[in-house]
Amino acid sequence: MIRSLLSRLRRAWRPPQWREIEHFDEQWKRRIKGLAYLLDQEKSVLDLGCGRMWLREFLPDGTRYFCCDYVARSPETIVCDFNRNEFPDLRVDVCFVSGCLEYVEDVDWFLGRIAQASDRLILSYCSTELVPGLPGRKSLAWKSHLSHDALLAKAEAAGFQLCARGEDIDGNEMLKFEKPSRQNPTGSQASK
Ligand SMILES: C[S@@+](CC[C@H](N)C(=O)[O-])C[C@H]1O[C@@H](n2cnc3c(N)ncnc32)[C@H](O)[C@@H]1O
């Protein structure tokens, strides 16, 4: 009887959605700071899944900051739900994705749109090597469950190659990607 009750409970359990468990933790600034260390004088940054926009604290003066989330976090937020295939219509020097790819259902689509928006990507990711266990991952409302190599393969399919990796922080890989064909290493771009 207990076994059948448990199996019924297991069937009834539905993983939560991000919007149901939404919270922000100042500890994530460690991850953002570590990722920001991978910036290289880019003049415009698009912060995808910007949350409280803590990245702004770590940007050099004069950097143009664009932020995007599924709800307006500030008057300047570009509102897009990545799980409805919505994405900002922008070109920037670098896209910045901190603690967000885990919540994206269609990673191939998302990386493809990033590649249209920029030649560079700075990304944190809790790979399945660093955070194993599907039930635990799903209970955090995560939608993507990729190994390090699977993530790299998807980035490569979108046109990116890994060009730098920082120290892992709090279970996050800290990665920077670039298009191999990038012609203008110091040039700045940002346009609507
Ligand atoms: C764990 S928080 C990280 C916030 C911030 N980037 C940071 O590092 O502090 C995940 C962020 O992704 C956003 N997000 C989750 N699902 C999203 C979706 N489907 N479309 C757009 N943004 C989403 C959340 O609203 C939230 O701001």
mmCIF file of C-alpha atoms and ligand atoms in Angstrom:
data_model
loop_
_atom_site.group_PDB
_atom_site.id
_atom_site.type_symbol
_atom_site.label_atom_id
_atom_site.label_comp_id
_atom_site.label_asym_id
_atom_site.label_seq_id
_atom_site.Cartn_x
_atom_site.Cartn_y
_atom_site.Cartn_z
ATOM 1 C CA MET A 1 0.000 0.000 0.000
ATOM 2 C CA ILE A 2 2.802 2.415 0.916
ATOM 3 C CA ARG A 3 4.539 1.486 -2.303
ATOM 4 C CA SER A 4 1.471 2.250 -4.392
ATOM 5 C CA LEU A 5 0.940 5.525 -2.535
ATOM 6 C CA LEU A 6 4.546 6.481 -3.224
ATOM 7 C CA SER A 7 4.239 5.587 -6.881
ATOM 8 C CA ARG A 8 1.015 7.657 -7.154
ATOM 9 C CA LEU A 9 2.750 10.602 -5.485
ATOM 10 C CA ARG A 10 5.694 10.242 -7.863
ATOM 11 C CA ARG A 11 3.341 10.293 -10.866
ATOM 12 C CA ALA A 12 1.475 13.318 -9.513
ATOM 13 C CA TRP A 13 4.676 15.318 -8.858
ATOM 14 C CA ARG A 14 5.168 18.034 -11.421
ATOM 15 C CA PRO A 15 8.503 19.865 -11.544
ATOM 16 C CA PRO A 16 8.071 23.538 -10.617
ATOM 17 C CA GLN A 17 8.381 26.416 -13.060
ATOM 18 C CA TRP A 18 10.865 29.230 -12.400
ATOM 19 C CA ARG A 19 8.060 31.759 -11.918
ATOM 20 C CA GLU A 20 6.602 29.613 -9.104
ATOM 21 C CA ILE A 21 9.838 29.510 -7.109
ATOM 22 C CA GLU A 22 11.373 32.815 -8.167
ATOM 23 C CA HIS A 23 13.934 34.200 -5.727
ATOM 24 C CA PHE A 24 17.218 36.091 -5.913
ATOM 25 C CA ASP A 25 20.263 35.392 -3.783
ATOM 26 C CA GLU A 26 23.050 37.951 -3.248
ATOM 27 C CA GLN A 27 25.495 35.007 -3.256
ATOM 28 C CA TRP A 28 25.008 34.836 -7.032
ATOM 29 C CA LYS A 29 27.142 37.977 -7.231
ATOM 30 C CA ARG A 30 30.159 35.657 -6.837
ATOM 31 C CA ARG A 31 29.195 33.924 -10.077
ATOM 32 C CA ILE A 32 28.475 37.209 -11.845
ATOM 33 C CA LYS A 33 31.794 38.670 -10.709
ATOM 34 C CA GLY A 34 33.634 35.546 -11.918
ATOM 35 C CA LEU A 35 31.933 35.754 -15.292
ATOM 36 C CA ALA A 36 32.535 39.498 -15.578
ATOM 37 C CA TYR A 37 36.237 38.692 -15.187
ATOM 38 C CA LEU A 38 35.994 37.094 -18.658
ATOM 39 C CA LEU A 39 34.917 40.390 -20.243
ATOM 40 C CA ASP A 40 37.531 41.943 -22.500
ATOM 41 C CA GLN A 41 36.743 45.615 -23.040
ATOM 42 C CA GLU A 42 33.514 44.853 -24.879
ATOM 43 C CA LYS A 43 31.576 48.085 -25.183
ATOM 44 C CA SER A 44 28.045 46.672 -25.223
ATOM 45 C CA VAL A 45 26.620 43.795 -23.189
ATOM 46 C CA LEU A 46 23.246 42.064 -23.406
ATOM 47 C CA ASP A 47 22.367 40.448 -20.053
ATOM 48 C CA LEU A 48 19.947 37.593 -20.833
ATOM 49 C CA GLY A 49 17.880 36.521 -17.817
ATOM 50 C CA CYS A 50 19.168 39.614 -16.037
ATOM 51 C CA GLY A 51 17.325 39.175 -12.739
ATOM 52 C CA ARG A 52 18.270 42.023 -10.384
ATOM 53 C CA MET A 53 20.801 43.339 -12.980
ATOM 54 C CA TRP A 54 23.674 42.824 -10.545
ATOM 55 C CA LEU A 55 26.039 42.578 -13.533
ATOM 56 C CA ARG A 56 25.983 46.381 -13.788
ATOM 57 C CA GLU A 57 28.127 46.619 -10.632
ATOM 58 C CA PHE A 58 30.939 44.781 -12.389
ATOM 59 C CA LEU A 59 30.959 46.545 -15.759
ATOM 60 C CA PRO A 60 33.612 49.130 -16.627
ATOM 61 C CA ASP A 61 32.342 52.701 -16.882
ATOM 62 C CA GLY A 62 31.002 53.508 -20.310
ATOM 63 C CA THR A 63 29.794 49.972 -21.145
ATOM 64 C CA ARG A 64 26.340 50.009 -22.773
ATOM 65 C CA TYR A 65 24.144 47.689 -20.755
ATOM 66 C CA PHE A 66 21.061 46.000 -22.203
ATOM 67 C CA CYS A 67 18.959 43.733 -19.997
ATOM 68 C CA CYS A 68 16.342 41.155 -20.808
ATOM 69 C CA ASP A 69 14.066 38.954 -18.724
ATOM 70 C CA TYR A 70 10.630 37.355 -18.973
ATOM 71 C CA VAL A 71 9.188 40.135 -16.784
ATOM 72 C CA ALA A 72 10.171 43.798 -16.530
ATOM 73 C CA ARG A 73 12.848 44.091 -13.848
ATOM 74 C CA SER A 74 13.284 47.821 -14.548
ATOM 75 C CA PRO A 75 11.892 50.354 -17.029
ATOM 76 C CA GLU A 76 14.664 49.497 -19.497
ATOM 77 C CA THR A 77 14.156 45.707 -19.376
ATOM 78 C CA ILE A 78 13.515 44.122 -22.755
ATOM 79 C CA VAL A 79 10.777 41.626 -21.945
ATOM 80 C CA CYS A 80 11.204 38.263 -23.706
ATOM 81 C CA ASP A 81 10.248 34.760 -22.633
ATOM 82 C CA PHE A 82 12.944 32.469 -24.030
ATOM 83 C CA ASN A 83 10.587 29.512 -23.662
ATOM 84 C CA ARG A 84 8.219 31.237 -26.076
ATOM 85 C CA ASN A 85 11.047 31.762 -28.545
ATOM 86 C CA GLU A 86 11.160 35.499 -27.853
ATOM 87 C CA PHE A 87 14.555 37.234 -28.118
ATOM 88 C CA PRO A 88 15.765 40.869 -28.256
ATOM 89 C CA ASP A 89 16.336 42.363 -31.681
ATOM 90 C CA LEU A 90 19.839 43.715 -31.002
ATOM 91 C CA ARG A 91 23.492 43.432 -32.030
ATOM 92 C CA VAL A 92 25.991 43.667 -29.184
ATOM 93 C CA ASP A 93 29.651 42.962 -28.501
ATOM 94 C CA VAL A 94 28.879 40.202 -26.019
ATOM 95 C CA CYS A 95 25.896 38.289 -24.654
ATOM 96 C CA PHE A 96 26.024 37.468 -20.939
ATOM 97 C CA VAL A 97 24.048 34.538 -19.518
ATOM 98 C CA SER A 98 24.428 34.021 -15.773
ATOM 99 C CA GLY A 99 22.363 31.322 -14.098
ATOM 100 C CA CYS A 100 19.739 31.291 -16.848
ATOM 101 C CA LEU A 101 20.520 28.609 -19.446
ATOM 102 C CA GLU A 102 19.355 25.962 -16.964
ATOM 103 C CA TYR A 103 15.794 27.362 -17.309
ATOM 104 C CA VAL A 104 15.749 27.336 -21.114
ATOM 105 C CA GLU A 105 13.907 24.488 -22.818
ATOM 106 C CA ASP A 106 15.245 24.840 -26.361
ATOM 107 C CA VAL A 107 18.991 25.385 -25.899
ATOM 108 C CA ASP A 108 19.727 25.013 -29.633
ATOM 109 C CA TRP A 109 17.287 27.796 -30.514
ATOM 110 C CA PHE A 110 18.596 30.020 -27.699
ATOM 111 C CA LEU A 111 22.270 29.621 -28.665
ATOM 112 C CA GLY A 112 21.355 30.190 -32.310
ATOM 113 C CA ARG A 113 19.650 33.489 -31.436
ATOM 114 C CA ILE A 114 22.629 34.520 -29.317
ATOM 115 C CA ALA A 115 24.890 33.840 -32.300
ATOM 116 C CA GLN A 116 22.748 36.209 -34.394
ATOM 117 C CA ALA A 117 23.019 38.895 -31.714
ATOM 118 C CA SER A 118 26.740 38.670 -30.992
ATOM 119 C CA ASP A 119 30.101 37.126 -31.846
ATOM 120 C CA ARG A 120 30.838 36.466 -28.173
ATOM 121 C CA LEU A 121 29.079 34.746 -25.324
ATOM 122 C CA ILE A 122 29.908 34.632 -21.626
ATOM 123 C CA LEU A 123 27.981 31.856 -19.927
ATOM 124 C CA SER A 124 27.625 30.099 -16.608
ATOM 125 C CA TYR A 125 26.269 26.580 -16.606
ATOM 126 C CA CYS A 126 25.643 23.907 -13.995
ATOM 127 C CA SER A 127 26.677 20.937 -16.108
ATOM 128 C CA THR A 128 25.521 17.463 -15.132
ATOM 129 C CA GLU A 129 29.093 16.703 -14.019
ATOM 130 C CA LEU A 130 29.014 19.544 -11.469
ATOM 131 C CA VAL A 131 25.363 19.151 -10.446
ATOM 132 C CA PRO A 132 24.293 15.540 -11.083
ATOM 133 C CA GLY A 133 20.888 14.010 -10.405
ATOM 134 C CA LEU A 134 17.866 14.660 -12.580
ATOM 135 C CA PRO A 135 15.232 14.794 -9.790
ATOM 136 C CA GLY A 136 17.263 17.421 -7.931
ATOM 137 C CA ARG A 137 17.828 19.467 -11.081
ATOM 138 C CA LYS A 138 14.150 19.326 -12.000
ATOM 139 C CA SER A 139 13.111 20.341 -8.494
ATOM 140 C CA LEU A 140 15.048 23.588 -9.102
ATOM 141 C CA ALA A 141 12.824 24.219 -12.162
ATOM 142 C CA TRP A 142 15.754 23.554 -14.492
ATOM 143 C CA LYS A 143 14.826 22.534 -18.024
ATOM 144 C CA SER A 144 18.209 21.741 -19.527
ATOM 145 C CA HIS A 145 20.409 18.910 -18.343
ATOM 146 C CA LEU A 146 23.610 18.937 -20.367
ATOM 147 C CA SER A 147 27.064 17.553 -19.770
ATOM 148 C CA HIS A 148 30.046 19.827 -20.414
ATOM 149 C CA ASP A 149 30.726 18.138 -23.761
ATOM 150 C CA ALA A 150 27.065 18.265 -24.838
ATOM 151 C CA LEU A 151 26.976 21.996 -24.075
ATOM 152 C CA LEU A 152 30.164 22.584 -26.069
ATOM 153 C CA ALA A 153 28.732 20.618 -29.009
ATOM 154 C CA LYS A 154 25.586 22.765 -28.982
ATOM 155 C CA ALA A 155 27.630 25.971 -28.765
ATOM 156 C CA GLU A 156 29.763 24.761 -31.655
ATOM 157 C CA ALA A 157 26.673 23.993 -33.735
ATOM 158 C CA ALA A 158 25.615 27.613 -33.153
ATOM 159 C CA GLY A 159 29.017 28.792 -34.420
ATOM 160 C CA PHE A 160 30.853 29.340 -31.116
ATOM 161 C CA GLN A 161 34.120 27.914 -29.838
ATOM 162 C CA LEU A 162 35.232 27.877 -26.229
ATOM 163 C CA CYS A 163 37.984 30.508 -25.854
ATOM 164 C CA ALA A 164 38.303 30.845 -22.075
ATOM 165 C CA ARG A 165 37.246 29.031 -18.934
ATOM 166 C CA GLY A 166 37.383 30.485 -15.437
ATOM 167 C CA GLU A 167 37.448 28.570 -12.162
ATOM 168 C CA ASP A 168 34.137 26.843 -11.430
ATOM 169 C CA ILE A 169 32.090 28.822 -8.906
ATOM 170 C CA ASP A 170 29.385 27.272 -6.709
ATOM 171 C CA GLY A 171 28.771 24.403 -9.143
ATOM 172 C CA ASN A 172 28.804 26.638 -12.209
ATOM 173 C CA GLU A 173 31.162 26.313 -15.156
ATOM 174 C CA MET A 174 32.384 29.770 -16.182
ATOM 175 C CA LEU A 175 32.770 29.846 -19.941
ATOM 176 C CA LYS A 176 33.537 32.303 -22.709
ATOM 177 C CA PHE A 177 32.797 31.515 -26.347
ATOM 178 C CA GLU A 178 33.736 33.326 -29.489
ATOM 179 C CA LYS A 179 33.100 32.864 -33.180
ATOM 180 C CA PRO A 180 36.286 31.628 -34.856
ATOM 181 C CA SER A 181 35.543 33.858 -37.833
ATOM 182 C CA ARG A 182 35.375 37.067 -35.803
ATOM 183 C CA GLN A 183 37.171 39.723 -37.902
ATOM 184 C CA ASN A 184 37.287 42.742 -35.640
ATOM 185 C CA PRO A 185 38.638 41.865 -32.183
ATOM 186 C CA THR A 186 38.444 45.359 -30.666
ATOM 187 C CA GLY A 187 35.603 46.886 -32.640
ATOM 188 C CA SER A 188 32.383 47.784 -30.826
ATOM 189 C CA GLN A 189 28.885 47.183 -32.052
ATOM 190 C CA ALA A 190 25.480 47.861 -30.613
ATOM 191 C CA SER A 191 22.423 48.670 -32.610
ATOM 192 C CA LYS A 192 18.718 48.130 -32.473
HETATM 193 C C1 LIG B 1 18.733 32.178 -11.282
HETATM 194 S S1 LIG B 1 18.167 33.689 -11.924
HETATM 195 C C2 LIG B 1 19.713 34.494 -12.402
HETATM 196 C C3 LIG B 1 19.569 35.984 -12.479
HETATM 197 C C4 LIG B 1 20.850 36.744 -12.845
HETATM 198 N N1 LIG B 1 21.271 36.462 -14.192
HETATM 199 C C5 LIG B 1 21.930 36.429 -11.834
HETATM 200 O O1 LIG B 1 22.918 35.755 -12.174
HETATM 201 O O2 LIG B 1 21.775 36.877 -10.679
HETATM 202 C C6 LIG B 1 17.479 33.192 -13.505
HETATM 203 C C7 LIG B 1 17.016 34.354 -14.336
HETATM 204 O O3 LIG B 1 16.549 33.860 -15.595
HETATM 205 C C8 LIG B 1 15.276 34.426 -15.863
HETATM 206 N N2 LIG B 1 14.481 33.490 -16.655
HETATM 207 C C9 LIG B 1 14.070 32.252 -16.288
HETATM 208 N N3 LIG B 1 13.309 31.714 -17.250
HETATM 209 C C10 LIG B 1 13.249 32.633 -18.254
HETATM 210 C C11 LIG B 1 12.607 32.646 -19.514
HETATM 211 N N4 LIG B 1 11.861 31.605 -19.930
HETATM 212 N N5 LIG B 1 12.748 33.738 -20.294
HETATM 213 C C12 LIG B 1 13.489 34.795 -19.872
HETATM 214 N N6 LIG B 1 14.127 34.827 -18.687
HETATM 215 C C13 LIG B 1 13.998 33.760 -17.877
HETATM 216 C C14 LIG B 1 14.675 34.639 -14.495
HETATM 217 O O4 LIG B 1 13.608 35.545 -14.481
HETATM 218 C C15 LIG B 1 15.865 35.098 -13.692
HETATM 219 O O5 LIG B 1 16.062 36.474 -13.761
#
